[in-house]
Amino acid sequence: MYYSLYKDMKGLIADEFGIELDPKTGIVKDASNSQLKDIQWFNNQYEGVIHTSPVVFIEFSELDISSLTKQTDSTDIVIRLHVVAEVMDESDGDVWDEDVCRHEKLAHKVLETVKDWRLEFNGHETRPLRPVSWTHYHKYNGWMVTLIGLKTKG
């Protein structure tokens, strides 16, 4: 159920940022001219190694599906985008304003790319994707992270 949502989100972001995806695997083929270097499923990468940045991780919450009619189901779809970039800080942990501004512009561009889009879910189109939250961490496990919460209905 998540794959069509993931594929749509990844495609929107890749197109906007000029990222070429391999048509067979969906893996980033070329991002040499892009602000973003990769787009991946969220798989708690913070506990392991993040191989490239800036990167967007796409996370899906649990789907609670309810029947509207015999033929129609409905569910709230909650998506969280992790916009992640390497952070260079001073010895006292202070982060440069310029780095924060650059990261925030990138996160805003990601949000504007997906906001109000209708995604494909279970063979139907969702309602427009709406932002519901924004959280920023200057330094989370060594990375600058902005979490963008989005919601739609399928």
PDB file of N, CA and C in Angstrom, residues 3-40:
ATOM      1  N   TYR A   3       3.864   1.612  -1.370  1.00  0.00           N
ATOM      2  CA  TYR A   3       4.762   1.787  -2.512  1.00  0.00           C
ATOM      3  C   TYR A   3       4.301   2.879  -3.473  1.00  0.00           C
ATOM      4  N   SER A   4       3.024   2.908  -3.819  1.00  0.00           N
ATOM      5  CA  SER A   4       2.563   3.929  -4.773  1.00  0.00           C
ATOM      6  C   SER A   4       2.731   5.332  -4.193  1.00  0.00           C
ATOM      7  N   LEU A   5       2.500   5.475  -2.889  1.00  0.00           N
ATOM      8  CA  LEU A   5       2.705   6.771  -2.232  1.00  0.00           C
ATOM      9  C   LEU A   5       4.183   7.165  -2.283  1.00  0.00           C
ATOM     10  N   TYR A   6       5.042   6.203  -1.941  1.00  0.00           N
ATOM     11  CA  TYR A   6       6.483   6.445  -1.951  1.00  0.00           C
ATOM     12  C   TYR A   6       6.968   6.823  -3.351  1.00  0.00           C
ATOM     13  N   LYS A   7       6.526   6.044  -4.339  1.00  0.00           N
ATOM     14  CA  LYS A   7       6.946   6.288  -5.717  1.00  0.00           C
ATOM     15  C   LYS A   7       6.521   7.685  -6.184  1.00  0.00           C
ATOM     16  N   ASP A   8       5.277   8.083  -5.869  1.00  0.00           N
ATOM     17  CA  ASP A   8       4.803   9.416  -6.232  1.00  0.00           C
ATOM     18  C   ASP A   8       5.628  10.515  -5.559  1.00  0.00           C
ATOM     19  N   MET A   9       5.847  10.363  -4.246  1.00  0.00           N
ATOM     20  CA  MET A   9       6.608  11.377  -3.494  1.00  0.00           C
ATOM     21  C   MET A   9       8.041  11.482  -4.036  1.00  0.00           C
ATOM     22  N   LYS A  10       8.661  10.352  -4.225  1.00  0.00           N
ATOM     23  CA  LYS A  10      10.046  10.335  -4.716  1.00  0.00           C
ATOM     24  C   LYS A  10      10.127  10.960  -6.109  1.00  0.00           C
ATOM     25  N   GLY A  11       9.161  10.614  -6.970  1.00  0.00           N
ATOM     26  CA  GLY A  11       9.139  11.166  -8.326  1.00  0.00           C
ATOM     27  C   GLY A  11       8.955  12.674  -8.341  1.00  0.00           C
ATOM     28  N   LEU A  12       8.046  13.180  -7.507  1.00  0.00           N
ATOM     29  CA  LEU A  12       7.826  14.632  -7.429  1.00  0.00           C
ATOM     30  C   LEU A  12       9.098  15.359  -7.012  1.00  0.00           C
ATOM     31  N   ILE A  13       9.724  14.851  -5.958  1.00  0.00           N
ATOM     32  CA  ILE A  13      10.937  15.488  -5.434  1.00  0.00           C
ATOM     33  C   ILE A  13      12.074  15.374  -6.451  1.00  0.00           C
ATOM     34  N   ALA A  14      12.249  14.204  -7.034  1.00  0.00           N
ATOM     35  CA  ALA A  14      13.316  14.007  -8.027  1.00  0.00           C
ATOM     36  C   ALA A  14      13.140  14.949  -9.216  1.00  0.00           C
ATOM     37  N   ASP A  15      11.919  15.057  -9.729  1.00  0.00           N
ATOM     38  CA  ASP A  15      11.659  15.937 -10.871  1.00  0.00           C
ATOM     39  C   ASP A  15      11.980  17.389 -10.538  1.00  0.00           C
ATOM     40  N   GLU A  16      11.534  17.843  -9.387  1.00  0.00           N
ATOM     41  CA  GLU A  16      11.756  19.246  -8.994  1.00  0.00           C
ATOM     42  C   GLU A  16      13.230  19.567  -8.810  1.00  0.00           C
ATOM     43  N   PHE A  17      13.991  18.606  -8.294  1.00  0.00           N
ATOM     44  CA  PHE A  17      15.404  18.846  -7.991  1.00  0.00           C
ATOM     45  C   PHE A  17      16.348  18.392  -9.100  1.00  0.00           C
ATOM     46  N   GLY A  18      15.812  17.904 -10.211  1.00  0.00           N
ATOM     47  CA  GLY A  18      16.656  17.500 -11.328  1.00  0.00           C
ATOM     48  C   GLY A  18      17.439  16.229 -11.065  1.00  0.00           C
ATOM     49  N   ILE A  19      16.849  15.321 -10.305  1.00  0.00           N
ATOM     50  CA  ILE A  19      17.494  14.046  -9.994  1.00  0.00           C
ATOM     51  C   ILE A  19      16.999  12.994 -10.975  1.00  0.00           C
ATOM     52  N   GLU A  20      17.932  12.263 -11.572  1.00  0.00           N
ATOM     53  CA  GLU A  20      17.573  11.199 -12.496  1.00  0.00           C
ATOM     54  C   GLU A  20      17.488   9.877 -11.733  1.00  0.00           C
ATOM     55  N   LEU A  21      16.333   9.213 -11.846  1.00  0.00           N
ATOM     56  CA  LEU A  21      16.129   7.923 -11.195  1.00  0.00           C
ATOM     57  C   LEU A  21      16.261   6.798 -12.208  1.00  0.00           C
ATOM     58  N   ASP A  22      16.841   5.685 -11.797  1.00  0.00           N
ATOM     59  CA  ASP A  22      16.913   4.509 -12.643  1.00  0.00           C
ATOM     60  C   ASP A  22      15.501   3.953 -12.786  1.00  0.00           C
ATOM     61  N   PRO A  23      14.985   3.809 -14.024  1.00  0.00           N
ATOM     62  CA  PRO A  23      13.597   3.367 -14.201  1.00  0.00           C
ATOM     63  C   PRO A  23      13.323   1.945 -13.695  1.00  0.00           C
ATOM     64  N   LYS A  24      14.333   1.086 -13.675  1.00  0.00           N
ATOM     65  CA  LYS A  24      14.135  -0.292 -13.204  1.00  0.00           C
ATOM     66  C   LYS A  24      14.163  -0.397 -11.689  1.00  0.00           C
ATOM     67  N   THR A  25      15.121   0.257 -11.053  1.00  0.00           N
ATOM     68  CA  THR A  25      15.323   0.085  -9.610  1.00  0.00           C
ATOM     69  C   THR A  25      14.729   1.216  -8.776  1.00  0.00           C
ATOM     70  N   GLY A  26      14.531   2.380  -9.381  1.00  0.00           N
ATOM     71  CA  GLY A  26      14.053   3.538  -8.628  1.00  0.00           C
ATOM     72  C   GLY A  26      15.157   4.230  -7.846  1.00  0.00           C
ATOM     73  N   ILE A  27      16.360   3.708  -7.916  1.00  0.00           N
ATOM     74  CA  ILE A  27      17.501   4.278  -7.197  1.00  0.00           C
ATOM     75  C   ILE A  27      18.014   5.504  -7.957  1.00  0.00           C
ATOM     76  N   VAL A  28      18.542   6.469  -7.222  1.00  0.00           N
ATOM     77  CA  VAL A  28      19.084   7.671  -7.838  1.00  0.00           C
ATOM     78  C   VAL A  28      20.238   7.281  -8.757  1.00  0.00           C
ATOM     79  N   LYS A  29      20.110   7.664 -10.015  1.00  0.00           N
ATOM     80  CA  LYS A  29      21.123   7.357 -11.031  1.00  0.00           C
ATOM     81  C   LYS A  29      22.104   8.521 -11.156  1.00  0.00           C
ATOM     82  N   ASP A  30      21.570   9.752 -11.128  1.00  0.00           N
ATOM     83  CA  ASP A  30      22.424  10.925 -11.258  1.00  0.00           C
ATOM     84  C   ASP A  30      21.799  12.103 -10.508  1.00  0.00           C
ATOM     85  N   ALA A  31      22.559  12.630  -9.546  1.00  0.00           N
ATOM     86  CA  ALA A  31      22.126  13.815  -8.803  1.00  0.00           C
ATOM     87  C   ALA A  31      23.249  14.847  -8.784  1.00  0.00           C
ATOM     88  N   SER A  32      24.130  14.773  -9.772  1.00  0.00           N
ATOM     89  CA  SER A  32      25.315  15.633  -9.778  1.00  0.00           C
ATOM     90  C   SER A  32      24.985  17.116  -9.894  1.00  0.00           C
ATOM     91  N   ASN A  33      23.842  17.454 -10.495  1.00  0.00           N
ATOM     92  CA  ASN A  33      23.471  18.861 -10.641  1.00  0.00           C
ATOM     93  C   ASN A  33      22.344  19.269  -9.695  1.00  0.00           C
ATOM     94  N   SER A  34      22.178  18.529  -8.627  1.00  0.00           N
ATOM     95  CA  SER A  34      21.063  18.761  -7.711  1.00  0.00           C
ATOM     96  C   SER A  34      21.534  19.190  -6.327  1.00  0.00           C
ATOM     97  N   GLN A  35      20.690  19.986  -5.663  1.00  0.00           N
ATOM     98  CA  GLN A  35      20.940  20.327  -4.254  1.00  0.00           C
ATOM     99  C   GLN A  35      20.822  19.074  -3.394  1.00  0.00           C
ATOM    100  N   LEU A  36      19.883  18.195  -3.743  1.00  0.00           N
ATOM    101  CA  LEU A  36      19.693  16.927  -3.036  1.00  0.00           C
ATOM    102  C   LEU A  36      20.527  15.850  -3.704  1.00  0.00           C
ATOM    103  N   LYS A  37      21.005  14.905  -2.920  1.00  0.00           N
ATOM    104  CA  LYS A  37      21.816  13.832  -3.482  1.00  0.00           C
ATOM    105  C   LYS A  37      21.114  12.481  -3.471  1.00  0.00           C
ATOM    106  N   ASP A  38      20.051  12.341  -2.659  1.00  0.00           N
ATOM    107  CA  ASP A  38      19.350  11.063  -2.621  1.00  0.00           C
ATOM    108  C   ASP A  38      17.962  11.245  -2.008  1.00  0.00           C
ATOM    109  N   ILE A  39      17.078  10.289  -2.294  1.00  0.00           N
ATOM    110  CA  ILE A  39      15.729  10.211  -1.742  1.00  0.00           C
ATOM    111  C   ILE A  39      15.521   8.740  -1.413  1.00  0.00           C
ATOM    112  N   GLN A  40      15.215   8.429  -0.144  1.00  0.00           N
ATOM    113  CA  GLN A  40      15.121   7.034   0.273  1.00  0.00           C
ATOM    114  C   GLN A  40      13.933   6.826   1.208  1.00  0.00           C
TER     115      GLN A  40
END
